[in-house]
């Protein structure tokens, strides 16, 4: 099984676990009984908010990697995960990670634990060994909080699902193709000579 196949299987497992929790509780994981906002239709507003959040996070990722050493280090640390992904693997992981994590953390856990605690747990679960461990966990917790707020405000999981899938698809592709430490190119000839 390919490396992304193992990740995909793990995300399918998360999805099954979350759906089992929803069945056990007898509740839908895709909607909250009471949303903070009383706007209709909540799925449309949630989708709009989710796409907006996704775009903002993708843009912030690019800005941070260019401007901040901590973001470049995080990019270096996470890059090996994405380097071997085929376009199909990238898309599958983006969709399955969104589905599994959103159903489990926002859909199943948030109604029990609340917005803040689910975000904290989401961050802790994203802890990885290495120099960027706390940066990645903090970033994930912040994103988990924002996605939890979208879910709480609209009562629909559609927005967090879309945001998560968009962020992962675009940022995995960015990790795969963007080297934060490009090497200077030797132009050769007269331009490549040093005095």
PDB file of C-alpha atoms in Angstrom:
ATOM      1  CA  UNK A   1       0.000   0.000   0.000  1.00  0.00           C
ATOM      2  CA  UNK A   2       1.344   3.438  -0.890  1.00  0.00           C
ATOM      3  CA  UNK A   3       2.138   5.921   1.845  1.00  0.00           C
ATOM      4  CA  UNK A   4      -0.861   8.063   0.920  1.00  0.00           C
ATOM      5  CA  UNK A   5      -2.964   4.884   0.872  1.00  0.00           C
ATOM      6  CA  UNK A   6      -2.179   4.348   4.561  1.00  0.00           C
ATOM      7  CA  UNK A   7      -3.167   7.939   5.323  1.00  0.00           C
ATOM      8  CA  UNK A   8      -6.345   7.508   3.300  1.00  0.00           C
ATOM      9  CA  UNK A   9      -7.206   4.337   5.222  1.00  0.00           C
ATOM     10  CA  UNK A  10      -6.660   6.162   8.516  1.00  0.00           C
ATOM     11  CA  UNK A  11      -8.990   8.974   7.437  1.00  0.00           C
ATOM     12  CA  UNK A  12     -11.631   6.446   6.381  1.00  0.00           C
ATOM     13  CA  UNK A  13     -11.263   4.964   9.870  1.00  0.00           C
ATOM     14  CA  UNK A  14     -11.836   8.404  11.424  1.00  0.00           C
ATOM     15  CA  UNK A  15     -14.927   8.837   9.274  1.00  0.00           C
ATOM     16  CA  UNK A  16     -16.334   5.467  10.339  1.00  0.00           C
ATOM     17  CA  UNK A  17     -15.591   6.231  14.006  1.00  0.00           C
ATOM     18  CA  UNK A  18     -17.328   9.612  13.785  1.00  0.00           C
ATOM     19  CA  UNK A  19     -20.354   8.163  12.008  1.00  0.00           C
ATOM     20  CA  UNK A  20     -20.578   5.436  14.673  1.00  0.00           C
ATOM     21  CA  UNK A  21     -20.606   8.131  17.374  1.00  0.00           C
ATOM     22  CA  UNK A  22     -23.367   9.956  15.507  1.00  0.00           C
ATOM     23  CA  UNK A  23     -25.432   6.778  15.205  1.00  0.00           C
ATOM     24  CA  UNK A  24     -24.884   5.960  18.875  1.00  0.00           C
ATOM     25  CA  UNK A  25     -26.039   9.458  19.876  1.00  0.00           C
ATOM     26  CA  UNK A  26     -28.882   9.354  17.353  1.00  0.00           C
ATOM     27  CA  UNK A  27     -27.878  12.740  15.919  1.00  0.00           C
ATOM     28  CA  UNK A  28     -26.721  14.054  12.584  1.00  0.00           C
ATOM     29  CA  UNK A  29     -23.091  15.115  12.540  1.00  0.00           C
ATOM     30  CA  UNK A  30     -23.750  17.463   9.639  1.00  0.00           C
ATOM     31  CA  UNK A  31     -26.031  19.881  11.485  1.00  0.00           C
ATOM     32  CA  UNK A  32     -26.294  21.369  14.940  1.00  0.00           C
ATOM     33  CA  UNK A  33     -29.759  21.502  16.512  1.00  0.00           C
ATOM     34  CA  UNK A  34     -29.252  25.160  17.431  1.00  0.00           C
ATOM     35  CA  UNK A  35     -26.946  27.488  15.507  1.00  0.00           C
ATOM     36  CA  UNK A  36     -25.714  30.815  16.842  1.00  0.00           C
ATOM     37  CA  UNK A  37     -27.089  32.637  13.815  1.00  0.00           C
ATOM     38  CA  UNK A  38     -30.686  32.286  12.739  1.00  0.00           C
ATOM     39  CA  UNK A  39     -30.116  32.649   9.034  1.00  0.00           C
ATOM     40  CA  UNK A  40     -31.561  30.447   6.372  1.00  0.00           C
ATOM     41  CA  UNK A  41     -30.453  28.478   4.470  1.00  0.00           C
ATOM     42  CA  UNK A  42     -27.630  27.606   6.864  1.00  0.00           C
ATOM     43  CA  UNK A  43     -25.863  25.223   4.441  1.00  0.00           C
ATOM     44  CA  UNK A  44     -25.444  27.982   1.851  1.00  0.00           C
ATOM     45  CA  UNK A  45     -24.108  30.481   4.407  1.00  0.00           C
ATOM     46  CA  UNK A  46     -21.850  27.797   5.858  1.00  0.00           C
ATOM     47  CA  UNK A  47     -20.481  26.965   2.398  1.00  0.00           C
ATOM     48  CA  UNK A  48     -19.817  30.636   1.681  1.00  0.00           C
ATOM     49  CA  UNK A  49     -18.073  31.113   5.028  1.00  0.00           C
ATOM     50  CA  UNK A  50     -16.080  27.911   4.528  1.00  0.00           C
ATOM     51  CA  UNK A  51     -14.791  28.878   1.106  1.00  0.00           C
ATOM     52  CA  UNK A  52     -13.887  32.326   2.467  1.00  0.00           C
ATOM     53  CA  UNK A  53     -11.995  30.813   5.408  1.00  0.00           C
ATOM     54  CA  UNK A  54     -10.240  28.383   3.056  1.00  0.00           C
ATOM     55  CA  UNK A  55      -9.076  31.156   0.740  1.00  0.00           C
ATOM     56  CA  UNK A  56      -7.842  33.310   3.643  1.00  0.00           C
ATOM     57  CA  UNK A  57      -5.877  30.412   5.179  1.00  0.00           C
ATOM     58  CA  UNK A  58      -4.310  29.500   1.818  1.00  0.00           C
ATOM     59  CA  UNK A  59      -3.221  33.114   1.262  1.00  0.00           C
ATOM     60  CA  UNK A  60      -1.919  33.408   4.848  1.00  0.00           C
ATOM     61  CA  UNK A  61       0.086  30.224   4.354  1.00  0.00           C
ATOM     62  CA  UNK A  62       1.865  31.723   1.339  1.00  0.00           C
ATOM     63  CA  UNK A  63       2.517  35.045   3.079  1.00  0.00           C
ATOM     64  CA  UNK A  64       3.850  33.354   6.219  1.00  0.00           C
ATOM     65  CA  UNK A  65       6.183  30.997   4.312  1.00  0.00           C
ATOM     66  CA  UNK A  66       7.687  33.961   2.447  1.00  0.00           C
ATOM     67  CA  UNK A  67       7.969  36.286   5.452  1.00  0.00           C
ATOM     68  CA  UNK A  68       8.620  34.198   8.568  1.00  0.00           C
ATOM     69  CA  UNK A  69      11.389  31.735   9.463  1.00  0.00           C
ATOM     70  CA  UNK A  70       9.029  29.645  11.650  1.00  0.00           C
ATOM     71  CA  UNK A  71       6.679  29.141   8.687  1.00  0.00           C
ATOM     72  CA  UNK A  72       9.554  28.169   6.366  1.00  0.00           C
ATOM     73  CA  UNK A  73      10.731  25.632   8.958  1.00  0.00           C
ATOM     74  CA  UNK A  74       7.217  24.219   9.255  1.00  0.00           C
ATOM     75  CA  UNK A  75       7.052  23.987   5.463  1.00  0.00           C
ATOM     76  CA  UNK A  76      10.395  22.112   5.416  1.00  0.00           C
ATOM     77  CA  UNK A  77       9.211  19.723   8.136  1.00  0.00           C
ATOM     78  CA  UNK A  78       5.884  18.928   6.439  1.00  0.00           C
ATOM     79  CA  UNK A  79       7.195  18.808   2.872  1.00  0.00           C
ATOM     80  CA  UNK A  80       8.237  15.115   2.926  1.00  0.00           C
ATOM     81  CA  UNK A  81       4.576  14.151   3.484  1.00  0.00           C
ATOM     82  CA  UNK A  82       3.542  15.796   0.214  1.00  0.00           C
ATOM     83  CA  UNK A  83       6.572  15.171  -2.020  1.00  0.00           C
ATOM     84  CA  UNK A  84       5.604  11.637  -3.011  1.00  0.00           C
ATOM     85  CA  UNK A  85       1.935  12.348  -3.606  1.00  0.00           C
ATOM     86  CA  UNK A  86       0.512  11.877  -7.081  1.00  0.00           C
ATOM     87  CA  UNK A  87      -2.235  14.305  -8.152  1.00  0.00           C
ATOM     88  CA  UNK A  88      -4.803  11.597  -7.395  1.00  0.00           C
ATOM     89  CA  UNK A  89      -3.251  10.895  -3.989  1.00  0.00           C
ATOM     90  CA  UNK A  90      -3.247  14.596  -3.194  1.00  0.00           C
ATOM     91  CA  UNK A  91      -6.929  14.950  -4.052  1.00  0.00           C
ATOM     92  CA  UNK A  92      -7.941  11.777  -2.204  1.00  0.00           C
ATOM     93  CA  UNK A  93      -6.082  12.843   0.943  1.00  0.00           C
ATOM     94  CA  UNK A  94      -7.558  16.353   0.819  1.00  0.00           C
ATOM     95  CA  UNK A  95     -11.112  15.006   0.585  1.00  0.00           C
ATOM     96  CA  UNK A  96     -10.737  12.142   3.064  1.00  0.00           C
ATOM     97  CA  UNK A  97      -8.846  14.191   5.667  1.00  0.00           C
ATOM     98  CA  UNK A  98     -11.526  16.847   5.471  1.00  0.00           C
ATOM     99  CA  UNK A  99     -14.324  14.328   5.831  1.00  0.00           C
ATOM    100  CA  UNK A 100     -12.734  12.295   8.634  1.00  0.00           C
ATOM    101  CA  UNK A 101     -11.439  15.195  10.710  1.00  0.00           C
ATOM    102  CA  UNK A 102     -14.494  17.412  10.332  1.00  0.00           C
ATOM    103  CA  UNK A 103     -16.949  14.630  11.139  1.00  0.00           C
ATOM    104  CA  UNK A 104     -14.930  13.597  14.176  1.00  0.00           C
ATOM    105  CA  UNK A 105     -13.794  16.920  15.640  1.00  0.00           C
ATOM    106  CA  UNK A 106     -16.533  19.352  14.635  1.00  0.00           C
ATOM    107  CA  UNK A 107     -19.443  16.957  14.040  1.00  0.00           C
ATOM    108  CA  UNK A 108     -18.986  14.419  16.863  1.00  0.00           C
ATOM    109  CA  UNK A 109     -16.766  16.139  19.436  1.00  0.00           C
ATOM    110  CA  UNK A 110     -17.798  19.800  19.318  1.00  0.00           C
ATOM    111  CA  UNK A 111     -21.409  19.293  20.500  1.00  0.00           C
ATOM    112  CA  UNK A 112     -20.034  17.460  23.560  1.00  0.00           C
ATOM    113  CA  UNK A 113     -16.804  19.351  24.297  1.00  0.00           C
ATOM    114  CA  UNK A 114     -17.527  22.808  22.892  1.00  0.00           C
ATOM    115  CA  UNK A 115     -15.736  24.981  20.367  1.00  0.00           C
ATOM    116  CA  UNK A 116     -12.603  25.691  22.425  1.00  0.00           C
ATOM    117  CA  UNK A 117     -11.897  22.191  23.710  1.00  0.00           C
ATOM    118  CA  UNK A 118     -12.398  20.504  20.324  1.00  0.00           C
ATOM    119  CA  UNK A 119      -9.942  23.028  18.820  1.00  0.00           C
ATOM    120  CA  UNK A 120      -7.377  22.309  21.527  1.00  0.00           C
ATOM    121  CA  UNK A 121      -7.719  18.548  20.994  1.00  0.00           C
ATOM    122  CA  UNK A 122      -7.494  19.071  17.220  1.00  0.00           C
ATOM    123  CA  UNK A 123      -4.222  20.943  17.754  1.00  0.00           C
ATOM    124  CA  UNK A 124      -2.782  18.300  20.087  1.00  0.00           C
ATOM    125  CA  UNK A 125      -3.619  15.533  17.595  1.00  0.00           C
ATOM    126  CA  UNK A 126      -1.618  17.438  14.961  1.00  0.00           C
ATOM    127  CA  UNK A 127       1.493  17.460  17.155  1.00  0.00           C
ATOM    128  CA  UNK A 128       4.448  16.064  15.195  1.00  0.00           C
ATOM    129  CA  UNK A 129       8.022  15.437  16.308  1.00  0.00           C
ATOM    130  CA  UNK A 130      10.614  17.904  15.127  1.00  0.00           C
ATOM    131  CA  UNK A 131      11.469  21.583  15.356  1.00  0.00           C
ATOM    132  CA  UNK A 132       8.020  22.756  14.247  1.00  0.00           C
ATOM    133  CA  UNK A 133       5.944  20.612  16.595  1.00  0.00           C
ATOM    134  CA  UNK A 134       4.413  23.469  18.588  1.00  0.00           C
ATOM    135  CA  UNK A 135       3.980  25.719  15.568  1.00  0.00           C
ATOM    136  CA  UNK A 136       2.046  23.007  13.723  1.00  0.00           C
ATOM    137  CA  UNK A 137      -0.063  22.117  16.772  1.00  0.00           C
ATOM    138  CA  UNK A 138      -0.838  25.809  17.393  1.00  0.00           C
ATOM    139  CA  UNK A 139      -1.684  26.439  13.737  1.00  0.00           C
ATOM    140  CA  UNK A 140      -3.985  23.396  13.694  1.00  0.00           C
ATOM    141  CA  UNK A 141      -5.672  24.501  16.931  1.00  0.00           C
ATOM    142  CA  UNK A 142      -6.299  27.976  15.475  1.00  0.00           C
ATOM    143  CA  UNK A 143      -7.769  26.490  12.283  1.00  0.00           C
ATOM    144  CA  UNK A 144      -9.839  24.061  14.382  1.00  0.00           C
ATOM    145  CA  UNK A 145     -11.206  27.009  16.361  1.00  0.00           C
ATOM    146  CA  UNK A 146     -12.132  28.927  13.213  1.00  0.00           C
ATOM    147  CA  UNK A 147     -13.803  25.888  11.628  1.00  0.00           C
ATOM    148  CA  UNK A 148     -15.618  25.214  14.906  1.00  0.00           C
ATOM    149  CA  UNK A 149     -16.887  28.798  14.945  1.00  0.00           C
ATOM    150  CA  UNK A 150     -18.229  28.432  11.393  1.00  0.00           C
ATOM    151  CA  UNK A 151     -20.011  25.238  12.436  1.00  0.00           C
ATOM    152  CA  UNK A 152     -21.433  26.802  15.604  1.00  0.00           C
ATOM    153  CA  UNK A 153     -22.522  29.985  13.844  1.00  0.00           C
ATOM    154  CA  UNK A 154     -24.231  28.375  10.856  1.00  0.00           C
ATOM    155  CA  UNK A 155     -25.218  25.014  12.323  1.00  0.00           C
ATOM    156  CA  UNK A 156     -23.922  23.303   9.178  1.00  0.00           C
ATOM    157  CA  UNK A 157     -20.792  21.222   8.675  1.00  0.00           C
ATOM    158  CA  UNK A 158     -20.735  22.053   4.939  1.00  0.00           C
ATOM    159  CA  UNK A 159     -18.515  25.129   5.415  1.00  0.00           C
ATOM    160  CA  UNK A 160     -15.889  23.456   7.597  1.00  0.00           C
ATOM    161  CA  UNK A 161     -15.804  20.489   5.175  1.00  0.00           C
ATOM    162  CA  UNK A 162     -15.258  22.773   2.176  1.00  0.00           C
ATOM    163  CA  UNK A 163     -12.681  24.940   3.965  1.00  0.00           C
ATOM    164  CA  UNK A 164     -10.715  21.936   5.196  1.00  0.00           C
ATOM    165  CA  UNK A 165     -10.705  20.244   1.780  1.00  0.00           C
ATOM    166  CA  UNK A 166      -9.688  23.465   0.017  1.00  0.00           C
ATOM    167  CA  UNK A 167      -6.902  24.216   2.509  1.00  0.00           C
ATOM    168  CA  UNK A 168      -5.510  20.689   2.360  1.00  0.00           C
ATOM    169  CA  UNK A 169      -5.722  20.331  -1.435  1.00  0.00           C
ATOM    170  CA  UNK A 170      -4.054  23.654  -2.190  1.00  0.00           C
ATOM    171  CA  UNK A 171      -1.515  23.519   0.641  1.00  0.00           C
ATOM    172  CA  UNK A 172      -0.484  19.902  -0.053  1.00  0.00           C
ATOM    173  CA  UNK A 173       0.168  20.925  -3.655  1.00  0.00           C
ATOM    174  CA  UNK A 174       2.122  23.959  -2.389  1.00  0.00           C
ATOM    175  CA  UNK A 175       4.175  21.718  -0.075  1.00  0.00           C
ATOM    176  CA  UNK A 176       4.915  19.358  -2.936  1.00  0.00           C
ATOM    177  CA  UNK A 177       5.994  21.971  -5.471  1.00  0.00           C
ATOM    178  CA  UNK A 178       7.384  24.889  -3.457  1.00  0.00           C
ATOM    179  CA  UNK A 179      10.905  24.711  -2.085  1.00  0.00           C
ATOM    180  CA  UNK A 180      11.242  27.277   0.714  1.00  0.00           C
ATOM    181  CA  UNK A 181      15.047  27.215   0.268  1.00  0.00           C
ATOM    182  CA  UNK A 182      15.732  27.507  -3.446  1.00  0.00           C
ATOM    183  CA  UNK A 183      19.383  27.051  -4.342  1.00  0.00           C
ATOM    184  CA  UNK A 184      21.048  29.776  -6.364  1.00  0.00           C
ATOM    185  CA  UNK A 185      21.254  28.788 -10.004  1.00  0.00           C
ATOM    186  CA  UNK A 186      24.639  28.726 -11.689  1.00  0.00           C
ATOM    187  CA  UNK A 187      24.109  30.545 -14.962  1.00  0.00           C
ATOM    188  CA  UNK A 188      27.434  29.420 -16.438  1.00  0.00           C
ATOM    189  CA  UNK A 189      29.542  31.385 -18.902  1.00  0.00           C
ATOM    190  CA  UNK A 190      30.502  34.943 -18.030  1.00  0.00           C
ATOM    191  CA  UNK A 191      27.458  35.371 -15.779  1.00  0.00           C
ATOM    192  CA  UNK A 192      28.451  32.376 -13.653  1.00  0.00           C
ATOM    193  CA  UNK A 193      32.077  33.456 -13.078  1.00  0.00           C
ATOM    194  CA  UNK A 194      33.009  35.006  -9.790  1.00  0.00           C
ATOM    195  CA  UNK A 195      35.731  37.570  -9.466  1.00  0.00           C
TER     196      UNK A 195
END
